[in-house]
Amino acid sequence: MTRLVRWWWTRPPRLPYAGRVLLAACLGTVGLLGIVASSSGQSGGTAPASPPTKRPINPGPGDLTTSFPSSPALVAQGKTLYDNGCSSCHGLALQGQRGVAPALTGVGAGPVDFYLSSGRMPLQGPRVEPMRARPVYNAEETHALIAYITHAGGGPKVAPAADPAAGDLSQGLQVFTEHCAGCHQVVGRGGLTIGAWVPDLQRATPLQIAEAVRMGPYVMPHFDSKDIDQHELNSLVRYVLWTRHPSNAGGWALYNIGPIPEGMVAWFIAVVALLIVARLIGERTEGANS
Amino acid sequence: MVGGAAVVSLISRWAHRRFERGVRYTEQRLGGAPMFKWLMRYVFPDHWSFLLGEIALYSFLVLIATGVFLAMYYVPSSALTVYHGSYVLLHGQQMSEAYESVVNICFSVPAGLLLRQTHHWAANVFIASIVLHLMRIFFTGAYRKPRDLNYYVGLTMLMLAILEGFIGYSLVDDLLSGMGLAIAYGVALSIPLIGGQLATLVWGGQFPGNSTFFARLEIVHVFLIPLTLLGLIGVHLAMIMRQHHSQFPGRGRRERNVVGTPMWPAYALRSIGLLLAVTAVLFLVGGLIQINPIWQWGPYHTYLSENGAQPDWYIGWLIGALRLMPNWELVIDGRTVIPNPFWGGVAFPLFVFGVLYAWPALERRFTRDQRRHDLLDRPRDHPTRTAIGAGFLSWVVIIFAVGATDRVYYRLGISYVGEIHFWRAGIWVLPILVFFITRSAARALSRSDARPLRGWQGAVMRRDLDGIPRVLDESAGDEPGEVTEPPVGTRPGTDG
Amino acid sequence: MNDGPKGLGLIAGLVVALRVVWRTLRGRPASSAGAAAPVTEPPRGEDPRQREIPSDRRAETWVALLLFAAAACALAFIVFYVIEQFDTQLLGLALGGAFALLAAAAIVAGKMVVPQATEVEERDELLDAAAAEEVVEMVEAGGEGISRRGLLTCATCVAGGAVVAAVATPVASLGPAAKSLHASPWRRGVRLVKDVTAEPYTADEIEIGSFYTALPEHGDPEALGAGVLLVRLPPRYIHLPVSRHGWAPHGLMAFSKICPHAGCAISLYRYPTYAPTSVAQPAFTCPCHYSTFLPGRGGEVVFGPAGRELPQLPLMVDGDGYVRAAGDFDADVGPSWWGVRRS
């Protein structure tokens, strides 16, 4: 057997060298494409006809809320903006469109303010994940849209809010670690779950954080006040704001994401510095070219 | 000025007299003068790449020095306590005494954070320099007889260093390292047949272990492994000194001699300089660049975790393997014969180290070369070895890089699921490409030199039918009749 | 001094400064030992031995200056330690700087001040076949005259093996038998409570689209089987095996929080706001190696390396509306091992 293998191994090749490399590359690419192609549909298993969805949680008694200006003029302005910018997906009567966009009836002010003020809506296409971008609508236009959508679709006209100054940092760390760090990373540097990219929280405003916690945008779960009450929400928001400038007593923080940049520093700064020193101390191999 | 010069000359004469008396004092008691003379005349070849092992050694010394300090403050206890120290974010939180003691080192002990960070950076640099040293040993063929024995010692030290580093940062019981310990538990459990009992013995029960678990880890980290490493380092250095260091071919350099700088005074000073430079770099990064801010992660609880958790880089190859594996678990008749983490956490590292351990013997077999080698190869002069090494290394490095694909997805938007599926095939294809490319590059470099080895002097030999080596090219010989070692690349019938 | 880039700039500056020092020292007349090799090939067999005495007063001055600077840095460290104890950056810069300057002094001294020599030493022959044979003969001579070699060898082996086994036996005191791995704190009737406050969960407060971490009342929260994920799904989207009939009252479901792959806590949950354009199913994901489990299908694995499904805890709601376990898990929690109970 070994002799056979050795004979086959040491036979002179029939293809030229370049041909062999090309053949290997082609076979490899075909194999890879085959595997990657078969990976589609990995995000969730078989889909039933109308899968489960969730609705935002309305603010209850005792919850801190913020209200938005409203007037008939604002509602009318909102209607114009809506018809031009949102109705193609969400429908002229806010009824949604099957397979394209959900209905906006009853969502309330919180989700509308969250998606618009963070620039997540309008979306490039229905299957694109909503991500933070430069808002298309300014504050006045946003208020107009909120006024119209809550007027025409119903739902609370106030959005859940939080007061970070009233929160406790230590409680915020605990609540955040238990509910949020699994996706958002313990100091809010973002990450992923299977099925979604998870944003870092470095640019979220206290209002947006409160709105997101209560509504659960995209595939994020939501948390009502029986789970995270107003004081805990205040603490959570205060903690998230703190993560923008965490206590980095050790020096340059390397973006606070842990061992990956630390390993890079160890190799590309410390080891490289020591290699330079070694080169200074030692000699090169001598010869005609040194 | 003149007075100063007089004082200086007085001091130096006094010092000289004291030194002389000191040497006589020791000599009368120990009779060590011949040994000192041998040591001071000992010759070290000068190439800069021979200093990589020293960088590792000096990092180890920094580890011991900083580690002793840390061990005096560390409390190896998983008993719960409530934090009331100076770091506001942990106020009132329940944590283990171990974690609390490390948070205290960071915030309540003067220079504590500096020494802790220096210790952690030193561990990273220690293992990185061992890996670089191993690469130098491999690609220059320094592991060949008679140094294969020392090569095994070195590989063992690498394994111990990796284990030591992992245990070291797991002692802290923070959220990040606690997740790593859970995975280590899962990997231990996955060893077929005995894994369950083994893990129960190591942890003292089911994870997270009994009340003595951190004390056990501490004993291993502070005593058992450092002592073993010190012993192995001693053996490693003793073997080097017995065999003398290997050297690259060059002017006057033969298989049977060593050409270089004598220990005293130049080499000793340069070596001390390297020790001081290693210490300097480690303290500089230890003070200026933050590493493992455990106060930000919070204490570990079995039922908590966070996104983006990673081990230190030298364990990264294992997380890559664990993430890449498809969910195969071998179940026979209800018994889980091979749980999934076995492949990435046990089989993969065992295979890599197995190949490394077996390599000297394998190469001797395949090149049919049983001779002693004291001259090194340049990587280009042994293209197949270099190509196999590069391919194997690229296989491990790609798997290591796959361990970070979640952050690649976060930064660049390339689908994580897609990356995993791609690399499941890619880790087999890319190393083969690397092999071919490296081999042809090495061959081309080797062929393009005017002389195959810079400064090589010797004779080209061919073995005749009686097996007697005969000099082919008389004009290339050193002294008549002397048999020198031609480089592998010029010997007919062998690799080149 | 907490600014990272500032510190990095300082390191870079130090490295550059050292390099500049080195370069200026390097630009010296070609008579020194560090000169470039001659262009022509040296004649064969030339003796590489040499000894060069640099006699370089400038280099000596540099060494002295570097040493004094190192002393100043070290003193600075002592001062900083006293007055600014917790400024890690200052302390590191001072101590690291002191060592760096000392290193520079030693290296400059080692390359430019002390005599530079190249010497040749002969390597020892390692194989002394005659002596090796003598060693073997000496060892064997120790057994001269012994008649019952076989018996003694056998007895020694038996004794050695037994004593080693005996000495190794106390290792078993380190932990219990492996069957303790099946332990779980959940029994029928144990209430599910919140972390920190230990308040029990009521069925009413469990919302669809949210996830909750629950622990056993009066149990050890750190036990591997303790942490549980509690969710509610609309009942018509739940497909459980027949053996788990009734395990999800009103859509309430509980699963072990510990991933059956390698033991990390599962802390990711996705629940679509609008499923047709995002993900089809709610799912748990483990942050370590991204094993993904579908609660609606009883913890089935749909991605990642986990080799078995997530163990499910049967639930019931008592008369006061509290959520209780209706029994223990039907499989062992945590990573698999040889004897793991699979569902």
Short mmCIF file of C-alpha atoms in Angstrom, two decimals, chain B residues 116-426:
data_model
loop_
_atom_site.label_atom_id
_atom_site.label_comp_id
_atom_site.label_asym_id
_atom_site.label_seq_id
_atom_site.Cartn_x
_atom_site.Cartn_y
_atom_site.Cartn_z
CA ARG B 116 -1.48 43.41 37.14
CA GLN B 117 -1.52 44.76 33.60
CA THR B 118 2.23 44.19 33.20
CA HIS B 119 1.66 40.60 34.32
CA HIS B 120 -1.07 40.05 31.76
CA TRP B 121 0.87 41.71 28.91
CA ALA B 122 3.94 39.67 29.88
CA ALA B 123 1.91 36.47 29.54
CA ASN B 124 0.79 37.47 26.05
CA VAL B 125 4.32 38.42 24.99
CA PHE B 126 5.75 35.28 26.61
CA ILE B 127 3.62 32.98 24.50
CA ALA B 128 3.96 35.11 21.36
CA SER B 129 7.75 34.99 21.59
CA ILE B 130 7.69 31.23 22.16
CA VAL B 131 5.60 30.85 19.01
CA LEU B 132 8.02 33.05 17.03
CA HIS B 133 10.92 31.08 18.47
CA LEU B 134 9.23 27.83 17.46
CA MET B 135 8.75 29.16 13.96
CA ARG B 136 12.44 30.08 13.76
CA ILE B 137 13.41 26.62 15.03
CA PHE B 138 11.16 24.94 12.52
CA PHE B 139 11.99 26.93 9.42
CA THR B 140 15.75 26.74 9.97
CA GLY B 141 15.76 23.04 10.81
CA ALA B 142 17.19 23.57 14.26
CA TYR B 143 15.09 20.72 15.64
CA ARG B 144 17.24 18.13 13.88
CA LYS B 145 19.51 15.76 15.77
CA PRO B 146 20.96 16.43 18.32
CA ARG B 147 18.46 19.17 19.18
CA ASP B 148 15.26 17.15 18.75
CA LEU B 149 15.29 16.34 22.44
CA ASN B 150 15.43 20.03 23.28
CA TYR B 151 12.69 20.68 20.74
CA TYR B 152 10.41 18.30 22.65
CA VAL B 153 11.20 20.15 25.86
CA GLY B 154 10.34 23.42 24.15
CA LEU B 155 7.02 22.14 22.83
CA THR B 156 6.10 20.93 26.30
CA MET B 157 6.88 24.38 27.64
CA LEU B 158 4.63 25.93 25.01
CA MET B 159 1.73 23.71 26.06
CA LEU B 160 2.32 24.51 29.72
CA ALA B 161 2.59 28.23 28.98
CA ILE B 162 -0.75 28.24 27.16
CA LEU B 163 -2.42 26.35 30.01
CA GLU B 164 -0.78 28.64 32.55
CA GLY B 165 -2.01 31.77 30.82
CA PHE B 166 -5.55 30.46 30.58
CA ILE B 167 -5.63 29.50 34.24
CA GLY B 168 -4.10 32.84 35.18
CA TYR B 169 -6.81 34.99 33.75
CA SER B 170 -9.49 32.52 34.86
CA LEU B 171 -8.50 32.99 38.49
CA VAL B 172 -10.16 36.42 38.43
CA ASP B 173 -13.71 35.00 38.20
CA ASP B 174 -14.97 37.85 36.04
CA LEU B 175 -17.78 37.44 33.49
CA LEU B 176 -15.46 37.02 30.53
CA SER B 177 -13.09 34.46 32.02
CA GLY B 178 -15.93 32.64 33.74
CA MET B 179 -17.48 31.96 30.36
CA GLY B 180 -14.11 30.59 29.28
CA LEU B 181 -13.96 28.29 32.29
CA ALA B 182 -17.43 26.98 31.43
CA ILE B 183 -16.17 26.14 27.95
CA ALA B 184 -13.10 24.46 29.43
CA TYR B 185 -15.50 22.39 31.53
CA GLY B 186 -17.47 21.49 28.42
CA VAL B 187 -14.27 20.47 26.63
CA ALA B 188 -13.12 18.38 29.60
CA LEU B 189 -16.51 16.65 29.71
CA SER B 190 -16.26 15.89 26.01
CA ILE B 191 -13.32 13.50 26.39
CA PRO B 192 -14.81 10.12 25.50
CA LEU B 193 -15.51 7.70 28.36
CA ILE B 194 -13.54 9.47 31.08
CA GLY B 195 -14.48 13.10 30.50
CA GLY B 196 -17.37 13.14 32.94
CA GLN B 197 -15.34 11.78 35.83
CA LEU B 198 -12.29 13.84 34.91
CA ALA B 199 -14.22 17.10 34.91
CA THR B 200 -15.93 16.20 38.18
CA LEU B 201 -12.56 15.56 39.81
CA VAL B 202 -10.97 18.75 38.50
CA TRP B 203 -13.91 20.95 39.45
CA GLY B 204 -14.83 19.06 42.59
CA GLY B 205 -18.33 18.41 41.30
CA GLN B 206 -20.54 19.95 38.65
CA PHE B 207 -19.57 23.34 37.25
CA PRO B 208 -18.93 25.93 38.73
CA GLY B 209 -17.17 23.61 41.13
CA ASN B 210 -16.85 23.37 44.87
CA SER B 211 -15.48 25.91 47.33
CA THR B 212 -11.87 24.80 46.79
CA PHE B 213 -11.87 25.24 43.01
CA PHE B 214 -10.07 28.57 42.93
CA ALA B 215 -7.58 27.35 45.49
CA ARG B 216 -6.79 24.46 43.17
CA LEU B 217 -6.40 26.75 40.21
CA GLU B 218 -4.16 29.01 42.23
CA ILE B 219 -1.88 26.16 43.32
CA VAL B 220 -1.51 25.04 39.74
CA HIS B 221 -0.92 28.57 38.47
CA VAL B 222 1.37 29.85 41.21
CA PHE B 223 3.29 26.70 42.10
CA LEU B 224 2.95 23.60 39.95
CA ILE B 225 3.28 24.99 36.46
CA PRO B 226 5.87 27.70 37.22
CA LEU B 227 8.03 25.14 39.01
CA THR B 228 7.74 22.75 36.09
CA LEU B 229 8.51 25.54 33.66
CA LEU B 230 11.57 26.57 35.66
CA GLY B 231 12.81 23.01 35.65
CA LEU B 232 12.21 22.63 31.95
CA ILE B 233 13.88 25.97 31.23
CA GLY B 234 16.90 24.76 33.17
CA VAL B 235 17.00 21.55 31.15
CA HIS B 236 16.48 23.53 27.93
CA LEU B 237 19.38 25.89 28.67
CA ALA B 238 21.63 23.12 29.91
CA MET B 239 21.11 21.17 26.71
CA ILE B 240 21.86 24.24 24.60
CA MET B 241 25.07 24.85 26.47
CA ARG B 242 26.12 21.20 26.21
CA GLN B 243 25.50 21.09 22.47
CA HIS B 244 26.41 24.72 21.79
CA HIS B 245 23.99 26.86 19.87
CA SER B 246 23.43 26.12 16.20
CA GLN B 247 24.50 28.70 13.61
CA PHE B 248 23.90 29.75 10.05
CA PRO B 249 26.58 28.83 7.53
CA GLY B 250 29.04 31.60 6.82
CA ARG B 251 32.64 32.67 6.94
CA GLY B 252 34.62 30.16 8.96
CA ARG B 253 31.50 28.42 10.20
CA ARG B 254 31.55 24.64 10.13
CA GLU B 255 29.39 21.90 11.52
CA ARG B 256 31.96 21.20 14.20
CA ASN B 257 32.64 24.71 15.45
CA VAL B 258 30.77 27.68 16.83
CA VAL B 259 31.63 31.17 15.68
CA GLY B 260 30.29 34.13 17.57
CA THR B 261 30.72 36.53 20.43
CA PRO B 262 32.15 35.34 23.73
CA MET B 263 29.94 35.74 26.75
CA TRP B 264 32.14 38.30 28.49
CA PRO B 265 31.88 41.21 28.13
CA ALA B 266 29.90 41.87 24.95
CA TYR B 267 27.31 39.14 24.87
CA ALA B 268 26.47 39.36 28.58
CA LEU B 269 25.89 43.08 28.27
CA ARG B 270 23.73 42.70 25.21
CA SER B 271 21.74 39.95 26.85
CA ILE B 272 21.23 42.03 29.95
CA GLY B 273 20.22 44.83 27.62
CA LEU B 274 17.58 42.56 26.11
CA LEU B 275 16.30 41.63 29.56
CA LEU B 276 16.02 45.30 30.44
CA ALA B 277 14.34 46.06 27.11
CA VAL B 278 11.76 43.32 27.65
CA THR B 279 11.07 44.66 31.13
CA ALA B 280 10.84 48.17 29.74
CA VAL B 281 8.40 47.30 26.97
CA LEU B 282 6.25 45.29 29.35
CA PHE B 283 6.06 48.05 31.95
CA LEU B 284 5.37 50.64 29.28
CA VAL B 285 2.45 48.73 27.81
CA GLY B 286 1.45 47.70 31.32
CA GLY B 287 1.03 51.31 32.29
CA LEU B 288 -0.16 52.87 29.05
CA ILE B 289 -2.39 50.30 27.37
CA GLN B 290 -5.32 48.78 29.23
CA ILE B 291 -5.71 45.02 29.20
CA ASN B 292 -8.59 42.92 30.53
CA PRO B 293 -10.53 45.65 32.44
CA ILE B 294 -12.25 43.14 34.68
CA TRP B 295 -14.17 45.82 36.55
CA GLN B 296 -16.09 46.54 33.35
CA TRP B 297 -17.09 42.94 32.77
CA GLY B 298 -18.52 42.45 36.25
CA PRO B 299 -18.49 39.28 38.35
CA TYR B 300 -19.23 35.89 36.86
CA HIS B 301 -22.53 34.12 37.40
CA THR B 302 -23.37 30.80 35.79
CA TYR B 303 -26.58 32.19 34.33
CA LEU B 304 -25.07 35.35 32.77
CA SER B 305 -23.04 35.98 29.63
CA GLU B 306 -22.23 38.70 27.14
CA ASN B 307 -21.81 39.10 23.39
CA GLY B 308 -18.39 39.26 21.82
CA ALA B 309 -16.71 37.21 24.54
CA GLN B 310 -13.29 36.02 23.46
CA PRO B 311 -10.43 34.18 25.08
CA ASP B 312 -6.90 35.58 25.03
CA TRP B 313 -5.25 35.22 21.61
CA TYR B 314 -3.34 32.01 22.38
CA ILE B 315 -6.64 30.20 23.00
CA GLY B 316 -8.20 31.83 19.93
CA TRP B 317 -7.34 28.89 17.69
CA LEU B 318 -9.56 26.71 19.87
CA ILE B 319 -12.57 29.02 19.80
CA GLY B 320 -12.26 29.14 16.03
CA ALA B 321 -12.28 25.35 15.86
CA LEU B 322 -15.23 25.11 18.25
CA ARG B 323 -17.25 27.60 16.22
CA LEU B 324 -16.41 26.00 12.87
CA MET B 325 -17.42 22.47 13.74
CA PRO B 326 -20.74 21.29 12.41
CA ASN B 327 -22.97 19.93 15.17
CA TRP B 328 -21.77 16.33 15.02
CA GLU B 329 -22.13 14.32 18.18
CA LEU B 330 -21.47 10.59 18.02
CA VAL B 331 -24.28 8.85 19.90
CA ILE B 332 -24.36 5.07 20.07
CA ASP B 333 -27.20 3.34 21.83
CA GLY B 334 -28.05 6.39 23.92
CA ARG B 335 -24.44 6.93 24.99
CA THR B 336 -22.78 10.14 23.82
CA VAL B 337 -19.51 8.61 22.75
CA ILE B 338 -18.00 11.79 21.27
CA PRO B 339 -19.64 15.05 22.38
CA ASN B 340 -19.20 17.94 19.99
CA PRO B 341 -16.59 20.08 21.82
CA PHE B 342 -14.16 17.16 21.61
CA TRP B 343 -13.35 17.89 17.95
CA GLY B 344 -12.43 21.52 18.33
CA GLY B 345 -11.27 21.50 21.92
CA VAL B 346 -9.34 18.24 22.24
CA ALA B 347 -8.76 16.53 18.89
CA PHE B 348 -7.63 19.67 17.09
CA PRO B 349 -4.93 20.82 19.58
CA LEU B 350 -3.79 17.24 20.14
CA PHE B 351 -3.40 16.83 16.40
CA VAL B 352 -1.45 20.07 16.02
CA PHE B 353 0.91 19.27 18.87
CA GLY B 354 1.11 15.67 17.76
CA VAL B 355 2.34 16.73 14.34
CA LEU B 356 4.82 19.13 15.92
CA TYR B 357 6.17 16.46 18.26
CA ALA B 358 6.37 13.89 15.48
CA TRP B 359 8.01 16.20 12.96
CA PRO B 360 11.74 15.54 13.66
CA ALA B 361 11.23 11.80 13.41
CA LEU B 362 9.03 12.17 10.32
CA GLU B 363 11.56 14.35 8.57
CA ARG B 364 14.38 11.94 9.39
CA ARG B 365 12.33 9.17 7.87
CA PHE B 366 11.34 10.98 4.68
CA THR B 367 14.70 12.59 3.93
CA ARG B 368 16.58 9.50 5.13
CA ASP B 369 18.94 11.84 6.92
CA GLN B 370 20.15 10.48 10.26
CA ARG B 371 23.17 12.71 10.59
CA ARG B 372 23.85 15.29 13.23
CA HIS B 373 23.21 18.88 12.11
CA ASP B 374 24.68 21.94 13.72
CA LEU B 375 24.45 24.25 10.75
CA LEU B 376 21.07 25.78 10.09
CA ASP B 377 19.21 25.92 6.80
CA ARG B 378 17.85 29.10 5.44
CA PRO B 379 14.14 28.45 4.85
CA ARG B 380 14.59 28.80 1.07
CA ASP B 381 17.14 26.02 1.01
CA HIS B 382 14.66 23.41 2.13
CA PRO B 383 11.55 24.32 0.13
CA THR B 384 9.37 21.33 0.98
CA ARG B 385 9.86 21.70 4.71
CA THR B 386 9.24 25.42 4.50
CA ALA B 387 6.14 24.87 2.37
CA ILE B 388 4.70 22.20 4.66
CA GLY B 389 5.39 24.43 7.64
CA ALA B 390 3.80 27.42 5.98
CA GLY B 391 0.76 25.40 4.94
CA PHE B 392 0.29 23.89 8.38
CA LEU B 393 0.79 27.25 10.04
CA SER B 394 -1.73 28.86 7.69
CA TRP B 395 -4.24 26.15 8.57
CA VAL B 396 -3.92 26.93 12.28
CA VAL B 397 -3.85 30.69 11.69
CA ILE B 398 -6.99 30.64 9.54
CA ILE B 399 -8.85 28.65 12.18
CA PHE B 400 -7.60 31.18 14.72
CA ALA B 401 -8.88 34.03 12.55
CA VAL B 402 -12.28 32.36 12.19
CA GLY B 403 -12.64 32.76 15.94
CA ALA B 404 -13.03 36.47 15.34
CA THR B 405 -15.50 36.33 12.45
CA ASP B 406 -18.27 37.72 14.66
CA ARG B 407 -16.41 41.02 15.00
CA VAL B 408 -15.63 40.88 11.27
CA TYR B 409 -19.37 40.65 10.66
CA TYR B 410 -19.99 43.49 13.06
CA ARG B 411 -17.43 45.76 11.38
CA LEU B 412 -17.70 44.78 7.73
CA GLY B 413 -21.18 43.33 7.38
CA ILE B 414 -20.07 40.00 5.88
CA SER B 415 -22.66 37.47 7.01
CA TYR B 416 -21.50 35.46 10.01
CA VAL B 417 -23.38 32.34 8.93
CA GLY B 418 -21.94 32.72 5.44
CA GLU B 419 -18.41 33.11 6.76
CA ILE B 420 -18.69 29.97 8.88
CA HIS B 421 -19.93 27.93 5.95
CA PHE B 422 -17.25 29.36 3.67
CA TRP B 423 -14.42 28.62 6.04
CA ARG B 424 -15.60 25.11 6.78
CA ALA B 425 -14.31 24.37 3.29
CA GLY B 426 -11.78 27.18 3.10
#
